[in-house]
Amino acid sequence: MPKSKIALGTVQFGLPYGITNQAGQTSPEEAVKILSLAKNAEIDVLDTAIGYGDSEQVLGELGFEGFNVVTKLPALPIDLVDVDQWVTQQIARSRQRLKASSLYAVLLHRSADLLCDSGEGLARSLQMLKEGGVVQKVGVSIYDPDELTPIERILDIDLLQAPLNVIDRRLQTKGWLHRLKDAGVEIHIRSAFLQGLLLMSRNAIPPKFERWSRHWDDWHEFLSQIGTSALSACLSYPLSLPEIDRIVVGVDSAQQLKDIIIAAEGIDHSMDTSFMVSLDKRLINPSHWSAL
């Protein structure tokens, strides 16, 4: 497995993010170590967003030579009058924070914005960024593959970011992986660890997730039986899919990234974790967790 199939998510550089995060926002000193390790491991993509707190500012101050940066536009403001001006200003400010003359890709953080009255104008604005050389690729970040059907006729997607893990396999089972790859779309998947839930010890899983106790019991019994780590088991499934270009992983420390790199190098692609699949959106979509 080429190390470069991993992309580094940087939300922790700007926010205390993740269900397993106990250290808070990553310090600049630790961020330097993480970026150095990533570069040495031939990781070449950094994922950030305008909505990730200080993430862009931190990356701009630390520098990211040798990396391709993917950022995301926030949701469209209500009653926005001039979409083109808004997009232009947002990306100009993003580039200023990043100290970058151009970006690898700009994604919509909320794909549903393409379906509102300003949707077609938004799509045109993104294409203008690409035509002007400000970005190489444009696309969307989604929570559910069903979002793709109505928006693909509006925006010519170059890059897609979507969730995929041993529990949530909708991008594959609904046929989107093959379809997107055939169309030349670059595919980045996130949530390989389900925000760290899949990496927790059995006793550490929060009580609100006990309604899915069968999943956790089966998962930890499986890990014990085959003698592998949760980290390796989580990475095995997405790394076995040739259509996937990058797996976006967020870390709190350089040690976490080192563990991921080591686990990915010795992965067993024949590992069968299909018993974990669920279609319960309360579980597979973290945006529902606060209501549990």
GROMACS .gro file of C-alpha atoms in nm:
model
  292
    1MET     CA    1   0.000   0.000   0.000
    2PRO     CA    2   0.156   0.330  -0.102
    3LYS     CA    3   0.175   0.559   0.200
    4SER     CA    4   0.047   0.842  -0.014
    5LYS     CA    5  -0.302   0.688  -0.008
    6ILE     CA    6  -0.337   0.850   0.333
    7ALA     CA    7  -0.439   1.217   0.353
    8LEU     CA    8  -0.397   1.420   0.669
    9GLY     CA    9  -0.709   1.581   0.809
   10THR     CA   10  -0.631   1.899   1.000
   11VAL     CA   11  -0.954   1.981   1.181
   12GLN     CA   12  -0.773   1.913   1.511
   13PHE     CA   13  -0.529   2.192   1.422
   14GLY     CA   14  -0.815   2.437   1.458
   15LEU     CA   15  -1.071   2.274   1.689
   16PRO     CA   16  -1.092   2.021   1.975
   17TYR     CA   17  -1.260   1.761   1.750
   18GLY     CA   18  -1.359   1.396   1.781
   19ILE     CA   19  -1.541   1.175   2.028
   20THR     CA   20  -1.211   1.030   2.155
   21ASN     CA   21  -1.026   1.362   2.170
   22GLN     CA   22  -0.912   1.426   2.527
   23ALA     CA   23  -0.619   1.655   2.450
   24GLY     CA   24  -0.816   1.940   2.295
   25GLN     CA   25  -0.692   2.142   1.999
   26THR     CA   26  -0.353   2.030   1.870
   27SER     CA   27  -0.073   2.265   1.974
   28PRO     CA   28   0.139   2.435   1.706
   29GLU     CA   29   0.442   2.244   1.832
   30GLU     CA   30   0.267   1.910   1.787
   31ALA     CA   31   0.128   2.020   1.451
   32VAL     CA   32   0.486   2.079   1.331
   33LYS     CA   33   0.577   1.723   1.430
   34ILE     CA   34   0.268   1.585   1.257
   35LEU     CA   35   0.338   1.770   0.933
   36SER     CA   36   0.702   1.663   0.936
   37LEU     CA   37   0.608   1.300   0.988
   38ALA     CA   38   0.345   1.320   0.714
   39LYS     CA   39   0.597   1.461   0.466
   40ASN     CA   40   0.852   1.192   0.550
   41ALA     CA   41   0.582   0.928   0.496
   42GLU     CA   42   0.506   1.070   0.151
   43ILE     CA   43   0.161   1.188   0.251
   44ASP     CA   44   0.087   1.467   0.006
   45VAL     CA   45  -0.271   1.585   0.078
   46LEU     CA   46  -0.389   1.806   0.363
   47ASP     CA   47  -0.762   1.838   0.426
   48THR     CA   48  -0.897   2.150   0.594
   49ALA     CA   49  -1.201   2.380   0.579
   50ILE     CA   50  -1.298   2.739   0.641
   51GLY     CA   51  -1.519   2.607   0.921
   52TYR     CA   52  -1.237   2.426   1.100
   53GLY     CA   53  -1.161   2.704   1.347
   54ASP     CA   54  -0.800   2.819   1.313
   55SER     CA   55  -0.690   2.528   1.094
   56GLU     CA   56  -0.619   2.732   0.780
   57GLN     CA   57  -0.441   3.002   0.982
   58VAL     CA   58  -0.224   2.741   1.155
   59LEU     CA   59  -0.132   2.576   0.825
   60GLY     CA   60  -0.046   2.914   0.676
   61GLU     CA   61   0.181   3.001   0.967
   62LEU     CA   62   0.353   2.662   0.977
   63GLY     CA   63   0.386   2.625   0.600
   64PHE     CA   64   0.289   2.324   0.390
   65GLU     CA   65   0.536   2.308   0.105
   66GLY     CA   66   0.507   1.976  -0.077
   67PHE     CA   67   0.143   1.924   0.018
   68ASN     CA   68  -0.176   1.967  -0.184
   69VAL     CA   69  -0.441   2.150   0.020
   70VAL     CA   70  -0.812   2.074   0.001
   71THR     CA   71  -1.041   2.323   0.173
   72LYS     CA   72  -1.418   2.362   0.196
   73LEU     CA   73  -1.662   2.648   0.167
   74PRO     CA   74  -1.909   2.695   0.454
   75ALA     CA   75  -2.285   2.683   0.400
   76LEU     CA   76  -2.432   2.965   0.194
   77PRO     CA   77  -2.562   3.253   0.408
   78ILE     CA   78  -2.938   3.303   0.413
   79ASP     CA   79  -3.062   3.570   0.169
   80LEU     CA   80  -2.729   3.590  -0.009
   81VAL     CA   81  -2.753   3.833  -0.300
   82ASP     CA   82  -2.426   3.793  -0.492
   83VAL     CA   83  -2.307   3.431  -0.490
   84ASP     CA   84  -2.008   3.493  -0.713
   85GLN     CA   85  -1.880   3.775  -0.491
   86TRP     CA   86  -1.928   3.562  -0.181
   87VAL     CA   87  -1.738   3.264  -0.325
   88THR     CA   88  -1.459   3.488  -0.452
   89GLN     CA   89  -1.422   3.660  -0.113
   90GLN     CA   90  -1.434   3.334   0.082
   91ILE     CA   91  -1.159   3.175  -0.125
   92ALA     CA   92  -0.951   3.493  -0.130
   93ARG     CA   93  -0.959   3.503   0.250
   94SER     CA   94  -0.887   3.131   0.266
   95ARG     CA   95  -0.581   3.172   0.045
   96GLN     CA   96  -0.471   3.468   0.255
   97ARG     CA   97  -0.491   3.263   0.576
   98LEU     CA   98  -0.310   2.975   0.410
   99LYS     CA   99  -0.060   3.209   0.242
  100ALA     CA  100  -0.125   3.019  -0.080
  101SER     CA  101  -0.142   3.152  -0.434
  102SER     CA  102  -0.358   2.858  -0.539
  103LEU     CA  103  -0.528   2.553  -0.390
  104TYR     CA  104  -0.552   2.193  -0.497
  105ALA     CA  105  -0.928   2.168  -0.443
  106VAL     CA  106  -1.227   2.354  -0.305
  107LEU     CA  107  -1.529   2.155  -0.192
  108LEU     CA  108  -1.875   2.253  -0.075
  109HIS     CA  109  -1.915   2.157   0.289
  110ARG     CA  110  -2.291   2.147   0.234
  111SER     CA  111  -2.384   1.989  -0.098
  112ALA     CA  112  -2.752   2.084  -0.055
  113ASP     CA  113  -2.652   2.444  -0.135
  114LEU     CA  114  -2.646   2.336  -0.499
  115LEU     CA  115  -3.020   2.265  -0.479
  116CYS     CA  116  -3.126   2.609  -0.357
  117ASP     CA  117  -3.214   2.906  -0.579
  118SER     CA  118  -2.848   3.009  -0.591
  119GLY     CA  119  -2.728   2.658  -0.673
  120GLU     CA  120  -2.651   2.701  -1.040
  121GLY     CA  121  -2.476   3.031  -0.971
  122LEU     CA  122  -2.272   2.859  -0.702
  123ALA     CA  123  -2.168   2.588  -0.947
  124ARG     CA  124  -2.066   2.852  -1.204
  125SER     CA  125  -1.861   3.036  -0.942
  126LEU     CA  126  -1.673   2.719  -0.856
  127GLN     CA  127  -1.603   2.648  -1.222
  128MET     CA  128  -1.473   3.004  -1.262
  129LEU     CA  129  -1.226   2.945  -0.980
  130LYS     CA  130  -1.096   2.644  -1.168
  131GLU     CA  131  -1.085   2.818  -1.505
  132GLY     CA  132  -0.897   3.107  -1.345
  133GLY     CA  133  -0.631   2.875  -1.205
  134VAL     CA  134  -0.720   2.953  -0.844
  135VAL     CA  135  -0.798   2.585  -0.780
  136GLN     CA  136  -0.725   2.267  -0.970
  137LYS     CA  137  -1.039   2.079  -0.869
  138VAL     CA  138  -1.387   2.147  -0.733
  139GLY     CA  139  -1.633   1.916  -0.568
  140VAL     CA  140  -1.845   1.836  -0.265
  141SER     CA  141  -1.823   1.681   0.078
  142ILE     CA  142  -2.124   1.463   0.156
  143TYR     CA  143  -2.273   1.268   0.448
  144ASP     CA  144  -2.494   1.038   0.242
  145PRO     CA  145  -2.438   0.902  -0.112
  146ASP     CA  146  -2.802   0.982  -0.189
  147GLU     CA  147  -2.695   1.348  -0.197
  148LEU     CA  148  -2.512   1.281  -0.523
  149THR     CA  149  -2.811   1.201  -0.744
  150PRO     CA  150  -2.969   1.550  -0.751
  151ILE     CA  151  -2.644   1.749  -0.749
  152GLU     CA  152  -2.441   1.570  -1.016
  153ARG     CA  153  -2.648   1.736  -1.290
  154ILE     CA  154  -2.562   2.081  -1.149
  155LEU     CA  155  -2.190   2.054  -1.073
  156ASP     CA  156  -1.923   1.869  -1.265
  157ILE     CA  157  -1.752   1.708  -0.968
  158ASP     CA  158  -1.374   1.661  -0.983
  159LEU     CA  159  -1.327   1.549  -0.624
  160LEU     CA  160  -1.564   1.389  -0.375
  161GLN     CA  161  -1.520   1.347  -0.003
  162ALA     CA  162  -1.755   1.099   0.163
  163PRO     CA  163  -1.778   0.876   0.471
  164LEU     CA  164  -1.688   0.510   0.440
  165ASN     CA  165  -1.589   0.254   0.702
  166VAL     CA  166  -1.653  -0.104   0.809
  167ILE     CA  167  -2.000  -0.006   0.935
  168ASP     CA  168  -2.097   0.246   0.665
  169ARG     CA  169  -2.039   0.099   0.317
  170ARG     CA  170  -2.308   0.286   0.126
  171LEU     CA  171  -2.067   0.448  -0.118
  172GLN     CA  172  -1.967   0.101  -0.234
  173THR     CA  173  -2.291  -0.095  -0.197
  174LYS     CA  174  -2.494   0.166  -0.387
  175GLY     CA  175  -2.253   0.149  -0.679
  176TRP     CA  176  -2.111   0.499  -0.648
  177LEU     CA  177  -1.747   0.399  -0.622
  178HIS     CA  178  -1.743   0.240  -0.967
  179ARG     CA  179  -1.961   0.508  -1.119
  180LEU     CA  180  -1.752   0.797  -0.987
  181LYS     CA  181  -1.421   0.637  -1.077
  182ASP     CA  182  -1.543   0.569  -1.430
  183ALA     CA  183  -1.628   0.938  -1.454
  184GLY     CA  184  -1.275   1.034  -1.350
  185VAL     CA  185  -1.370   1.167  -1.007
  186GLU     CA  186  -1.100   1.168  -0.738
  187ILE     CA  187  -1.242   0.996  -0.430
  188HIS     CA  188  -1.139   1.084  -0.074
  189ILE     CA  189  -1.307   0.895   0.208
  190ARG     CA  190  -1.325   1.005   0.569
  191SER     CA  191  -1.457   0.863   0.896
  192ALA     CA  192  -1.260   0.538   0.852
  193PHE     CA  193  -1.261   0.509   1.234
  194LEU     CA  194  -1.612   0.653   1.277
  195GLN     CA  195  -1.465   0.951   1.466
  196GLY     CA  196  -1.263   0.712   1.681
  197LEU     CA  197  -1.561   0.508   1.803
  198LEU     CA  198  -1.429   0.196   1.631
  199LEU     CA  199  -1.091   0.237   1.803
  200MET     CA  200  -1.231   0.249   2.156
  201SER     CA  201  -1.195  -0.043   2.393
  202ARG     CA  202  -1.524  -0.222   2.458
  203ASN     CA  203  -1.561  -0.075   2.807
  204ALA     CA  204  -1.489   0.280   2.688
  205ILE     CA  205  -1.776   0.302   2.438
  206PRO     CA  206  -2.020   0.569   2.567
  207PRO     CA  207  -2.348   0.436   2.709
  208LYS     CA  208  -2.556   0.610   2.441
  209PHE     CA  209  -2.411   0.370   2.184
  210GLU     CA  210  -2.512   0.059   2.379
  211ARG     CA  211  -2.825   0.019   2.167
  212TRP     CA  212  -2.578  -0.122   1.914
  213SER     CA  213  -2.409  -0.346   2.169
  214ARG     CA  214  -2.415  -0.643   1.931
  215HIS     CA  215  -2.189  -0.454   1.693
  216TRP     CA  216  -1.935  -0.374   1.962
  217ASP     CA  217  -1.940  -0.725   2.107
  218ASP     CA  218  -1.892  -0.882   1.764
  219TRP     CA  219  -1.623  -0.629   1.671
  220HIS     CA  220  -1.408  -0.687   1.977
  221GLU     CA  221  -1.454  -1.063   1.963
  222PHE     CA  222  -1.340  -1.053   1.599
  223LEU     CA  223  -1.032  -0.846   1.683
  224SER     CA  224  -0.943  -1.085   1.963
  225GLN     CA  225  -0.991  -1.397   1.753
  226ILE     CA  226  -0.773  -1.287   1.462
  227GLY     CA  227  -0.521  -1.108   1.681
  228THR     CA  228  -0.523  -0.771   1.511
  229SER     CA  229  -0.568  -0.412   1.621
  230ALA     CA  230  -0.881  -0.210   1.565
  231LEU     CA  231  -0.667   0.034   1.368
  232SER     CA  232  -0.555  -0.232   1.119
  233ALA     CA  233  -0.904  -0.377   1.088
  234CYS     CA  234  -1.054  -0.034   1.019
  235LEU     CA  235  -0.797   0.045   0.749
  236SER     CA  236  -0.822  -0.293   0.582
  237TYR     CA  237  -1.161  -0.233   0.421
  238PRO     CA  238  -1.105   0.109   0.255
  239LEU     CA  239  -0.750   0.016   0.152
  240SER     CA  240  -0.884  -0.291  -0.025
  241LEU     CA  241  -1.092  -0.072  -0.260
  242PRO     CA  242  -0.891   0.038  -0.567
  243GLU     CA  243  -1.134   0.320  -0.650
  244ILE     CA  244  -1.038   0.515  -0.338
  245ASP     CA  245  -0.762   0.770  -0.391
  246ARG     CA  246  -0.714   0.897  -0.037
  247ILE     CA  247  -0.822   0.807   0.316
  248VAL     CA  248  -0.847   1.123   0.525
  249VAL     CA  249  -0.735   1.065   0.883
  250GLY     CA  250  -0.733   1.323   1.158
  251VAL     CA  251  -0.490   1.288   1.448
  252ASP     CA  252  -0.421   1.463   1.779
  253SER     CA  253  -0.053   1.375   1.787
  254ALA     CA  254   0.242   1.264   1.577
  255GLN     CA  255   0.233   0.929   1.757
  256GLN     CA  256  -0.121   0.867   1.636
  257LEU     CA  257  -0.017   0.936   1.279
  258LYS     CA  258   0.285   0.710   1.319
  259ASP     CA  259   0.057   0.429   1.441
  260ILE     CA  260  -0.168   0.476   1.138
  261ILE     CA  261   0.126   0.471   0.895
  262ILE     CA  262   0.264   0.152   1.050
  263ALA     CA  263  -0.076  -0.018   1.052
  264ALA     CA  264  -0.139   0.075   0.687
  265GLU     CA  265   0.194  -0.066   0.574
  266GLY     CA  266   0.121  -0.416   0.701
  267ILE     CA  267  -0.247  -0.436   0.618
  268ASP     CA  268  -0.429  -0.764   0.552
  269HIS     CA  269  -0.662  -0.691   0.260
  270SER     CA  270  -0.840  -1.026   0.298
  271MET     CA  271  -0.984  -0.931   0.637
  272ASP     CA  272  -1.364  -0.976   0.627
  273THR     CA  273  -1.536  -0.715   0.840
  274SER     CA  274  -1.868  -0.719   0.654
  275PHE     CA  275  -2.048  -0.845   0.967
  276MET     CA  276  -2.025  -0.488   1.099
  277VAL     CA  277  -2.241  -0.325   0.830
  278SER     CA  278  -2.533  -0.112   0.945
  279LEU     CA  279  -2.780   0.114   0.766
  280ASP     CA  280  -2.896   0.283   1.087
  281LYS     CA  281  -2.828   0.652   1.021
  282ARG     CA  282  -2.835   0.728   1.392
  283LEU     CA  283  -2.513   0.530   1.413
  284ILE     CA  284  -2.338   0.583   1.081
  285ASN     CA  285  -2.398   0.959   1.065
  286PRO     CA  286  -2.222   1.136   1.357
  287SER     CA  287  -2.440   1.444   1.306
  288HIS     CA  288  -2.719   1.242   1.475
  289TRP     CA  289  -2.514   1.148   1.781
  290SER     CA  290  -2.601   1.455   1.986
  291ALA     CA  291  -2.965   1.343   1.985
  292LEU     CA  292  -2.893   0.994   2.115
   0.00000   0.00000   0.00000
